[in-house]
XYZ file of C-alpha atoms in Angstrom:
743
model
C 14.266 141.224 102.384
C 13.988 138.272 104.730
C 16.856 136.241 106.162
C 16.362 132.488 106.055
C 16.576 130.002 108.900
C 17.777 126.571 107.780
C 14.391 124.915 108.388
C 11.931 126.343 105.856
C 9.559 124.934 103.308
C 11.096 124.709 99.815
C 8.422 127.030 98.410
C 8.952 129.690 101.070
C 12.705 129.469 100.646
C 12.454 129.799 96.864
C 10.139 132.797 97.155
C 12.389 134.531 99.681
C 15.479 133.910 97.561
C 13.703 135.348 94.540
C 12.792 138.519 96.432
C 16.321 138.833 97.760
C 17.942 138.389 94.354
C 15.712 140.962 92.674
C 16.396 143.453 95.469
C 20.160 143.000 95.263
C 20.297 143.180 91.464
C 18.192 146.330 91.446
C 20.774 147.994 93.634
C 23.612 147.713 91.080
C 25.513 145.515 93.465
C 29.019 146.196 94.721
C 30.924 142.964 94.025
C 34.430 141.589 94.649
C 35.242 141.946 90.937
C 34.271 145.616 91.026
C 36.152 146.271 94.249
C 39.354 144.595 93.058
C 39.174 146.419 89.703
C 38.902 149.891 91.222
C 41.479 152.570 90.598
C 43.764 152.532 93.630
C 44.699 156.177 93.844
C 47.428 157.000 96.343
C 48.003 160.127 98.429
C 48.431 163.544 96.799
C 51.706 165.409 97.408
C 51.302 169.146 96.674
C 53.969 171.552 95.490
C 54.834 174.290 98.038
C 52.325 176.757 96.553
C 49.481 174.234 96.683
C 48.633 174.631 92.999
C 49.426 171.097 91.801
C 49.835 167.693 93.430
C 51.608 164.534 92.311
C 49.919 161.182 92.803
C 50.131 157.614 91.544
C 47.441 155.030 90.934
C 47.163 151.427 89.829
C 44.194 149.509 88.463
C 43.825 145.782 87.933
C 42.252 144.490 84.708
C 40.930 140.942 85.096
C 40.531 140.490 81.343
C 44.107 141.511 80.600
C 45.388 139.921 83.822
C 47.547 142.998 84.330
C 47.897 146.239 86.273
C 47.818 149.666 84.661
C 49.865 152.446 86.230
C 49.486 156.225 86.320
C 51.747 159.015 87.514
C 49.368 161.941 87.494
C 49.394 165.664 88.176
C 46.330 166.962 90.007
C 45.342 170.598 89.464
C 44.342 171.960 92.865
C 43.133 175.354 91.625
C 41.252 174.790 88.348
C 38.635 172.338 87.132
C 35.388 171.086 88.603
C 35.695 167.367 87.867
C 38.502 164.887 88.359
C 38.879 164.631 84.583
C 39.325 168.407 84.308
C 41.823 168.465 87.151
C 43.971 165.471 86.185
C 46.913 165.436 83.800
C 48.540 162.115 82.902
C 52.301 162.453 83.143
C 53.241 158.826 82.556
C 51.775 155.333 82.611
C 55.111 153.568 83.004
C 55.288 151.255 86.023
C 59.057 151.800 86.184
C 58.586 155.406 87.364
C 58.562 155.973 91.124
C 59.543 158.318 93.964
C 58.271 161.528 92.360
C 59.159 164.616 94.448
C 58.731 168.332 93.846
C 61.957 170.193 93.158
C 61.755 173.581 94.866
C 58.981 176.003 93.930
C 56.950 175.822 90.732
C 56.232 172.693 88.715
C 59.621 171.009 88.292
C 60.028 167.613 89.928
C 62.450 164.703 90.167
C 61.777 160.971 89.974
C 63.370 157.543 89.773
C 63.177 155.183 86.814
C 63.805 151.536 87.681
C 65.674 150.112 84.708
C 65.578 146.542 83.382
C 69.295 146.123 84.121
C 68.681 146.654 87.855
C 69.971 150.223 87.985
C 68.020 153.393 88.809
C 67.983 156.506 86.628
C 67.285 159.929 88.142
C 65.135 162.185 85.931
C 63.976 165.800 86.203
C 61.053 167.319 84.326
C 58.134 169.735 84.339
C 54.956 168.265 85.806
C 52.666 170.208 83.477
C 54.698 169.416 80.343
C 54.637 165.625 80.060
C 55.390 165.859 76.346
C 58.763 167.512 76.989
C 61.876 165.336 77.084
C 62.984 164.983 80.735
C 66.529 165.660 81.885
C 68.642 162.673 82.917
C 70.515 163.807 86.019
C 72.431 160.599 86.616
C 72.320 156.872 87.221
C 72.473 154.896 90.468
C 74.126 151.490 89.929
C 71.516 149.432 91.812
C 67.922 149.475 93.024
C 67.122 152.733 94.862
C 63.924 153.690 96.665
C 62.599 156.190 99.217
C 63.907 159.356 97.563
C 64.142 162.422 99.829
C 65.714 165.829 99.244
C 66.250 169.254 100.758
C 67.319 172.490 99.063
C 70.749 173.654 100.270
C 70.907 176.759 98.081
C 69.040 177.977 95.026
C 68.949 175.084 92.572
C 71.209 172.820 94.662
C 69.853 169.926 96.697
C 70.960 167.266 99.126
C 69.483 163.885 98.221
C 69.007 160.669 100.195
C 67.575 157.279 99.291
C 67.731 153.713 100.561
C 68.731 150.430 98.998
C 70.335 147.110 99.848
C 74.036 146.968 100.700
C 76.345 143.985 100.319
C 79.020 143.055 102.862
C 81.364 145.663 101.347
C 78.774 148.429 101.693
C 78.097 148.625 97.958
C 74.595 149.073 96.577
C 73.221 145.731 95.403
C 72.088 145.340 91.812
C 69.720 142.391 92.007
C 69.771 141.806 88.249
C 73.533 141.268 88.349
C 73.515 138.830 91.262
C 74.578 135.259 90.609
C 72.656 132.275 91.950
C 74.779 130.281 94.423
C 75.551 126.647 93.664
C 73.817 125.491 96.855
C 70.446 126.589 98.193
C 71.439 125.900 101.814
C 70.879 128.628 104.414
C 72.606 128.600 107.799
C 71.693 130.788 110.797
C 73.384 131.224 114.159
C 71.002 133.882 115.471
C 67.406 135.006 114.981
C 65.675 136.261 112.889
C 65.683 133.290 110.508
C 62.693 134.569 108.607
C 60.682 137.747 108.958
C 57.089 138.360 107.877
C 57.165 136.727 104.417
C 60.822 136.022 103.577
C 63.959 134.396 104.921
C 66.614 136.773 106.205
C 69.520 137.322 103.788
C 73.026 138.600 104.597
C 72.508 141.889 102.731
C 71.159 144.795 104.796
C 69.211 147.960 104.073
C 71.211 151.171 104.076
C 70.877 154.882 103.296
C 72.878 156.724 100.648
C 73.278 160.469 100.201
C 74.627 162.784 97.526
C 73.825 166.084 95.784
C 71.638 167.113 92.882
C 72.854 170.338 91.277
C 71.338 172.559 88.614
C 73.595 173.648 85.773
C 73.031 175.555 82.531
C 72.769 172.213 80.733
C 70.395 170.632 83.253
C 70.851 168.723 86.516
C 73.725 166.557 87.708
C 73.615 163.831 90.349
C 76.703 163.416 92.525
C 78.313 160.142 93.558
C 76.142 158.400 96.207
C 77.813 157.695 99.572
C 76.711 154.920 101.949
C 75.865 156.727 105.195
C 75.951 153.555 107.326
C 78.951 151.734 105.872
C 81.017 150.135 108.623
C 78.605 151.059 111.435
C 76.783 147.720 111.664
C 73.493 149.638 111.617
C 70.585 148.850 109.318
C 68.026 151.401 108.160
C 65.245 151.403 107.142
C 64.343 148.498 109.392
C 62.818 145.340 107.897
C 60.381 143.847 107.186
C 58.714 147.010 105.827
C 61.478 149.470 104.887
C 60.050 152.830 103.906
C 61.171 156.471 103.774
C 59.327 157.408 106.980
C 62.239 155.821 108.850
C 64.720 158.511 107.808
C 64.858 162.179 106.859
C 67.272 164.638 105.308
C 67.777 168.252 106.372
C 70.269 171.026 105.786
C 72.339 169.820 108.732
C 72.451 166.116 107.942
C 70.507 162.874 108.027
C 68.457 161.241 110.800
C 67.307 157.641 110.738
C 65.820 154.807 112.785
C 67.984 151.775 113.571
C 68.493 149.051 116.156
C 71.700 148.637 118.110
C 73.283 145.578 116.377
C 74.201 143.919 119.682
C 70.589 143.818 120.860
C 68.607 140.568 120.345
C 66.758 141.497 117.185
C 63.720 139.209 117.570
C 62.993 139.756 121.262
C 63.185 143.530 121.616
C 61.485 146.380 119.805
C 64.024 148.920 121.045
C 65.299 151.170 118.290
C 66.860 154.609 118.334
C 67.054 157.716 116.205
C 70.574 158.405 114.952
C 71.961 161.665 113.598
C 74.733 162.051 111.014
C 75.835 165.710 110.762
C 76.619 166.772 107.177
C 77.201 170.110 105.459
C 78.124 169.535 101.817
C 76.639 166.025 101.463
C 79.747 165.141 99.507
C 81.934 164.462 102.556
C 82.441 161.068 104.202
C 79.942 160.350 106.974
C 81.031 160.838 110.592
C 80.041 158.330 113.269
C 76.261 158.439 113.845
C 75.134 160.042 117.118
C 72.299 158.503 119.141
C 69.438 160.848 120.033
C 68.892 160.409 123.771
C 65.375 159.556 124.979
C 66.155 159.263 128.711
C 63.915 156.565 130.251
C 62.146 155.509 127.039
C 63.388 152.046 126.026
C 60.990 151.111 123.214
C 60.820 151.654 119.474
C 61.581 155.105 118.053
C 60.228 156.049 114.646
C 59.326 158.747 112.130
C 62.144 161.311 112.534
C 61.395 164.600 110.746
C 63.538 167.725 110.503
C 61.885 171.113 110.963
C 61.748 173.331 107.857
C 64.842 175.248 109.024
C 66.776 171.993 109.500
C 67.719 172.571 113.144
C 64.880 171.075 115.185
C 63.852 167.433 115.132
C 60.655 165.654 116.083
C 60.017 161.912 116.253
C 57.968 159.295 118.108
C 59.145 156.940 120.827
C 57.713 154.161 122.995
C 58.498 153.400 126.621
C 58.569 149.585 126.799
C 61.393 147.665 125.135
C 59.338 144.686 123.885
C 55.852 146.075 123.235
C 55.177 146.824 119.590
C 51.799 148.454 120.302
C 52.954 150.694 123.143
C 51.851 154.329 123.070
C 53.929 156.601 120.849
C 55.162 159.724 122.653
C 56.094 162.935 120.835
C 59.804 163.709 121.189
C 61.499 167.024 120.399
C 65.079 168.224 119.888
C 65.310 172.027 119.804
C 68.650 172.367 117.982
C 70.276 169.164 116.827
C 73.559 170.940 116.073
C 73.931 171.786 119.777
C 72.353 168.870 121.653
C 71.151 165.349 120.885
C 68.991 165.085 124.018
C 65.261 165.001 123.324
C 62.320 166.290 125.358
C 59.017 164.473 125.681
C 55.653 166.184 125.215
C 53.068 165.796 128.001
C 55.329 164.174 130.605
C 53.523 163.065 133.786
C 54.922 161.725 137.086
C 53.354 158.278 136.538
C 55.101 157.919 133.168
C 51.876 157.397 131.219
C 51.874 160.838 129.596
C 49.180 163.486 129.535
C 47.744 162.736 126.078
C 45.998 159.370 125.937
C 46.460 158.811 122.215
C 49.244 157.251 120.144
C 50.195 159.284 117.043
C 51.188 157.366 113.914
C 53.461 160.004 112.374
C 54.402 163.693 112.629
C 54.451 166.524 110.070
C 55.674 170.112 110.577
C 53.773 173.200 109.484
C 55.608 175.220 106.828
C 56.577 177.899 109.372
C 57.784 175.293 111.879
C 55.409 176.466 114.613
C 52.992 173.509 114.670
C 52.998 169.740 114.466
C 50.294 167.694 112.736
C 49.689 164.187 114.045
C 47.315 161.468 112.800
C 46.215 159.123 115.601
C 43.607 156.417 116.175
C 40.646 157.952 117.969
C 37.310 156.216 118.605
C 37.264 154.082 115.465
C 38.880 156.655 113.191
C 42.322 158.024 112.392
C 41.973 161.746 113.073
C 44.417 164.555 112.407
C 45.525 166.596 115.415
C 47.442 169.874 115.698
C 49.741 170.997 118.509
C 52.229 173.828 118.943
C 55.840 172.696 118.422
C 56.829 173.325 122.032
C 57.106 170.441 124.528
C 56.748 172.819 127.477
C 53.167 173.750 126.583
C 50.474 171.652 128.267
C 47.545 172.318 125.930
C 46.463 169.017 124.392
C 46.350 168.544 120.611
C 43.265 169.842 118.790
C 41.335 167.782 116.257
C 41.526 169.431 112.836
C 40.272 166.542 110.648
C 37.772 164.169 112.213
C 36.339 161.636 109.765
C 37.667 158.523 108.068
C 41.301 157.469 108.130
C 44.074 160.013 107.539
C 46.760 158.689 105.212
C 48.943 161.772 104.604
C 48.910 165.464 105.515
C 50.947 168.001 103.517
C 51.031 171.668 104.610
C 51.522 174.336 101.925
C 52.834 177.904 102.060
C 49.513 179.634 102.780
C 48.973 177.508 105.914
C 46.411 175.075 104.547
C 46.937 171.306 104.710
C 46.235 168.889 101.862
C 44.874 165.767 103.568
C 44.626 162.406 101.817
C 42.253 160.052 103.606
C 39.956 157.096 103.087
C 36.755 155.726 104.584
C 34.587 152.629 104.691
C 33.057 153.734 101.380
C 35.967 155.374 99.533
C 39.586 154.405 98.953
C 40.983 157.899 98.269
C 39.679 161.276 99.449
C 41.455 164.615 98.987
C 40.539 167.573 101.235
C 41.844 171.004 102.144
C 42.035 171.770 105.857
C 42.373 175.233 107.350
C 43.946 174.299 110.708
C 43.068 177.610 112.373
C 39.350 177.419 111.606
C 39.130 173.658 111.977
C 41.009 173.632 115.275
C 38.736 176.274 116.774
C 35.582 174.425 115.655
C 36.593 170.850 116.579
C 36.869 170.019 112.857
C 33.198 170.813 112.181
C 34.290 173.697 109.931
C 37.386 174.537 107.947
C 37.453 171.311 105.902
C 36.785 171.467 102.143
C 36.350 168.333 100.048
C 38.347 168.370 96.809
C 37.524 164.918 95.459
C 36.435 161.457 96.574
C 37.782 158.855 94.173
C 34.765 156.527 94.410
C 32.206 159.250 95.192
C 31.558 157.272 98.381
C 30.244 154.297 96.434
C 27.283 156.159 94.918
C 27.644 154.293 91.611
C 26.724 151.053 93.396
C 24.015 152.525 95.591
C 26.226 152.827 98.662
C 25.841 155.699 101.124
C 26.811 156.771 104.640
C 23.244 156.051 105.734
C 24.235 152.363 105.762
C 26.852 152.973 108.441
C 26.183 153.461 112.135
C 27.860 152.865 115.492
C 26.821 151.714 118.924
C 28.381 151.477 122.384
C 27.665 148.806 124.958
C 28.908 147.863 128.419
C 31.951 145.623 128.309
C 33.102 142.915 130.693
C 34.245 145.538 133.208
C 33.537 149.166 134.026
C 34.023 150.415 130.469
C 32.127 150.883 127.219
C 32.913 149.043 123.976
C 32.506 150.578 120.519
C 31.200 148.793 117.440
C 30.587 149.601 113.796
C 27.438 148.468 111.989
C 27.115 148.331 108.194
C 23.755 147.516 106.625
C 23.135 146.557 102.989
C 22.220 149.363 100.614
C 18.849 147.660 100.082
C 18.071 147.482 103.798
C 14.392 147.893 104.683
C 12.963 148.720 108.079
C 11.011 145.871 109.628
C 12.921 143.071 107.906
C 15.554 140.778 109.386
C 19.038 140.183 108.011
C 21.642 137.563 108.901
C 24.542 138.677 111.085
C 28.119 138.902 109.811
C 30.206 139.197 112.985
C 33.787 140.342 112.375
C 36.712 140.220 114.831
C 39.717 142.366 113.894
C 43.386 141.389 114.049
C 46.135 142.709 116.246
C 44.971 142.289 118.943
C 46.238 145.866 119.348
C 44.422 147.194 116.292
C 40.913 148.447 115.587
C 37.936 148.329 113.287
C 37.992 151.829 111.854
C 36.371 154.012 109.225
C 38.856 153.004 106.545
C 38.985 151.197 103.229
C 40.158 147.593 102.917
C 40.514 145.253 99.964
C 40.742 142.259 102.322
C 38.078 143.001 104.908
C 35.619 145.369 103.284
C 32.590 145.737 105.509
C 30.432 147.340 102.804
C 31.219 144.501 100.390
C 30.071 141.945 102.952
C 26.899 143.894 103.684
C 25.994 143.920 99.990
C 25.730 140.131 100.115
C 22.681 140.655 102.322
C 24.198 140.738 105.815
C 24.192 143.277 108.583
C 27.849 143.497 109.514
C 28.807 144.132 113.133
C 32.481 144.894 113.826
C 33.246 145.519 117.522
C 36.369 147.029 119.068
C 36.872 144.842 122.148
C 39.575 145.061 124.814
C 42.970 145.519 123.161
C 41.671 147.813 120.434
C 43.573 151.017 119.730
C 42.157 154.532 119.814
C 40.238 154.145 123.072
C 43.020 154.912 125.523
C 46.255 153.263 126.562
C 44.783 151.269 129.451
C 42.103 149.753 127.187
C 44.746 148.666 124.669
C 47.162 147.364 127.298
C 44.467 145.306 129.055
C 44.694 142.544 126.439
C 48.068 141.456 127.846
C 47.758 137.878 129.133
C 44.028 138.079 128.336
C 43.900 136.898 124.713
C 40.905 134.637 125.275
C 39.651 136.497 128.346
C 38.391 140.083 128.344
C 38.170 140.426 124.537
C 36.138 137.220 124.314
C 33.751 138.356 127.014
C 33.397 141.729 125.289
C 32.409 139.886 122.112
C 29.886 137.761 124.005
C 28.360 140.952 125.367
C 28.180 142.417 121.859
C 25.970 139.502 120.840
C 23.895 139.994 123.993
C 23.448 143.672 123.100
C 22.429 142.829 119.529
C 19.882 140.271 120.727
C 18.374 142.763 123.170
C 18.261 145.941 121.113
C 18.686 145.257 117.368
C 15.651 143.273 116.163
C 16.598 143.791 112.519
C 19.541 141.403 113.010
C 18.747 137.694 112.888
C 21.231 136.463 115.500
C 19.923 132.919 115.037
C 21.239 133.157 111.490
C 24.800 134.337 112.009
C 28.331 133.768 110.723
C 31.612 134.850 112.298
C 34.908 135.800 110.660
C 38.380 136.794 111.860
C 41.897 137.322 110.542
C 45.261 137.080 112.329
C 44.401 137.666 116.013
C 40.773 137.637 114.845
C 41.512 134.194 113.394
C 42.893 133.100 116.755
C 39.722 134.421 118.381
C 37.604 132.481 115.872
C 39.357 129.253 116.863
C 38.876 130.220 120.525
C 35.193 131.061 120.038
C 34.615 127.717 118.326
C 35.558 125.920 121.554
C 33.522 128.223 123.822
C 29.753 128.658 124.351
C 29.655 131.603 121.927
C 30.684 129.282 119.099
C 27.285 127.605 119.190
C 25.702 130.900 118.105
C 27.222 130.750 114.611
C 26.255 128.586 111.670
C 29.652 128.925 109.999
C 33.026 130.539 110.604
C 36.006 131.728 108.586
C 39.619 132.006 109.755
C 42.371 133.725 107.806
C 45.930 133.217 109.088
C 44.937 132.601 112.685
C 46.926 131.075 115.551
C 45.528 127.661 116.482
C 48.057 126.492 119.075
C 49.549 129.174 121.319
C 51.969 126.686 122.898
C 53.595 126.375 119.464
C 53.641 130.159 118.958
C 57.445 130.195 119.090
C 57.406 129.288 115.389
C 56.537 132.943 114.752
C 59.120 135.559 113.768
C 58.800 138.521 116.158
C 59.144 136.919 119.588
C 58.740 140.245 121.399
C 55.108 140.151 120.312
C 54.165 136.906 122.050
C 56.483 137.362 125.030
C 54.795 140.670 125.794
C 51.236 139.567 125.122
C 51.587 136.331 127.118
C 53.535 138.122 129.834
C 56.725 136.083 129.677
C 58.526 133.256 127.942
C 57.123 129.811 127.242
C 59.549 128.125 129.669
C 58.974 130.521 132.555
C 55.267 131.171 131.983
C 53.938 128.043 130.259
C 50.525 128.337 131.907
C 49.952 131.728 130.276
C 50.362 130.195 126.826
C 48.315 127.123 127.672
C 45.472 129.029 129.371
C 44.406 130.779 126.171
C 45.178 127.905 123.789
C 42.319 127.146 121.348
C 43.767 123.659 120.772
C 42.740 122.737 124.344
C 39.060 123.086 123.471
C 38.796 121.243 120.160
C 36.537 118.638 121.787
C 33.863 121.363 121.811
C 34.280 122.276 118.137
C 31.085 121.808 116.138
C 30.793 124.817 113.827
C 31.634 124.426 110.097
C 34.785 126.368 109.274
C 36.634 127.722 106.238
C 40.371 128.135 106.901
C 42.504 130.372 104.662
C 46.243 130.157 105.303
C 49.230 130.958 103.081
C 52.681 129.391 102.921
C 54.664 132.636 103.158
C 53.004 133.719 106.384
C 55.814 133.533 108.919
C 53.992 135.553 111.584
C 51.359 132.833 111.973
C 52.832 129.828 110.144
C 50.697 127.734 107.816
C 51.016 124.716 110.132
C 48.473 126.384 112.438
C 45.888 126.336 109.690
C 46.743 122.769 108.705
C 46.492 121.552 112.301
C 43.069 123.138 112.743
C 41.869 121.691 109.423
C 43.079 118.237 110.470
C 41.015 118.527 113.656
C 37.901 119.583 111.760
C 38.246 116.829 109.177
C 38.979 114.174 111.805
C 35.844 115.186 113.695
C 33.709 115.139 110.547
C 32.938 118.852 110.753
C 32.295 120.453 107.324
C 35.424 122.407 106.472
C 37.566 123.815 103.667
C 41.281 124.621 103.598
C 42.181 127.351 101.082
C 45.934 127.753 100.616
C 48.177 130.130 98.664
C 51.812 129.062 98.168
C 52.819 132.574 97.055
C 51.051 134.781 99.621
C 52.027 135.897 103.112
C 50.005 137.233 106.043
C 47.960 139.346 103.613
C 46.532 138.267 100.260
C 47.816 140.855 97.775
C 47.391 139.352 94.308
C 44.063 140.427 92.775
C 43.359 137.030 91.202
C 44.064 135.293 94.515
C 41.886 137.800 96.346
C 39.004 137.139 93.963
C 39.192 133.404 94.680
C 39.256 134.201 98.392
C 36.091 136.298 98.153
C 34.266 133.746 96.000
C 35.139 130.970 98.432
C 34.190 133.075 101.449
C 30.790 134.073 100.137
C 29.958 130.641 98.718
C 30.816 129.117 102.086
C 29.139 131.569 104.447
C 26.087 132.476 102.378
C 24.922 128.896 102.141
C 24.676 128.497 105.895
C 22.369 131.500 106.330
C 20.219 131.034 103.238
C 21.750 133.743 101.055
C 22.432 133.056 97.368
C 25.671 131.427 96.272
C 28.053 134.040 94.913
C 30.034 132.163 92.279
C 28.930 130.879 88.897
C 28.874 127.082 88.591
C 30.603 127.485 85.233
C 33.556 129.381 86.704
C 36.272 126.955 85.609
C 39.175 128.971 87.030
C 37.537 128.932 90.434
C 36.728 125.229 90.248
C 40.285 124.458 89.148
C 41.484 125.428 92.627
C 40.012 122.191 94.019
C 42.859 119.711 94.555
C 40.956 116.822 96.156
C 37.669 115.958 97.817
C 34.151 116.959 96.758
C 33.251 120.446 95.564
C 31.479 122.289 98.387
C 29.099 125.134 97.608
C 26.551 126.783 99.861
C 27.755 124.752 102.816
C 26.906 121.453 101.106
């Protein structure tokens, strides 16, 4: 296949397009419609014996304009194919929070009822035809179910929901609409992520679930936080990883109510001691972290219920600070924690930031997923903060989603990769740890078979390192089309990730799918410049007050490296794309010399004017990254402001920005579009009134992909993606001429 410069004879262009189209079609092309219609299988949660696992999946049907739902039981011991191994338990979308109930195949789940209440059911996972037991009803919406066995057949249960001002669980179906729509605020937050802040707060409830001759009975739920002023799980993404239940009580993450909520990340782990889980809650106790003043997260009780492990950051206003492993030996005797790998300089002896922590079944080891050189790897370490041996890698490839140990010592790992959205594997931590994860890992199933149906394979994916702006190396992913041929040139698709403290990794994405882009006929290059995670704390931290500095120069040097050593990439025929911080960087690039290298650009939800960044929600984010406040450090905000360089803008640009994005408000996208239009630069503004920082609706995502490929492909000579007769797509045009293929 040949990539096409703009200036070509019509005959040569037609011939090249014909060759390209036949090559792509022969490959059984991976398309946006296929990607968005895939079964989205979630992590597998095994029973203690490791014989069965519970999982859920959803799948969008464009013809029916609806999702299908599955609660499935995966046989981990019998069957050679997914069909043989899988038992459908239910396809009701109202079922959620399935958890194993002790040993064997019994489990408990929530049913979200139409009247706004939640029913608790118990059944046998391998007998879906049997009538389940109704254990009780919760009067409002409940989520995040957790439980621990207190004695044979008797369990302590915890869940979260929304509490009103009286501490009662909110039933959203029973709420009345106020006469006025006015909202008044006397402190921030006003809005957070994609919604305005309401007076109701998240809270945790606990009770008991007891087995009886006639079945199971749920006790009366008790609000653990009533009257404390604390909120948990924390918004805007409340989830069960923020609390845990053990035989000796409940632990949870919360912020001190008197702290300024929008300007500090500081949160603590609190402990509520309980014995019967029917008594009233005592005053929560703060777990002490000594000199660590940042966010604490992910508290997990040990299997015996006495020890506690969690993660904590040092800085009070840095959301991407390194997570440190914290340990409490016996929470019934002391609430003071110890830090793993303490060093005199305060940086810690392990230069990685774990995402979560899981205990081994015997309580002797901890398993920690962490970003590491463009992947999320699983590490193992002995559960003793006094030991100095660094964690061992026990699972090395892709992106670890969940890790569940079972009784025999193995770990069921759910992961994903650039070519598959759900992979199940067994890991033997003893063998794998001793062999640096080159042995001891057994694949159970890859949901998409690594894209084989569409001609995809790992041979398309490679990596390279190049010298950055300073004395350091920068990592980059490369994804080639499945129909790539040696000796031919392909246009460049240059992608800048968000964050900036994030990374391009070996993981699956429905928004930014590198393999999907490559199948259009591009070679995709996705660098990890300064600020990226997984390459050491100092590399991540160096983006502070350098938003348009070191990362930009790293990206310039990536292009220099490609020009010098990758002749298969047609750098003269390139497009550039970025989202969130990557969108900011796209605006910045457009006003810098590098912008002249690209024939077209795309921005999703990017920051255009850093001086106006105080319209965002989480002020700690910008005050850390710009090293101060706007009034005390104005020059820091102005120095890296893309709006200062709009006189240099020349590159055609597609801007995608949604109304419910309160992290980077839609006015940034509108302002940039106004500049482009006023300057006569070809441009499109694609807007979603019902989306936030991420496009989640499948129909909206399809329009996004059609618009993206129609826009970018035309500037590099690749075929238009959409069908001219696609009326639903064309109906999105509100004014102005229809633009396809950059014309």
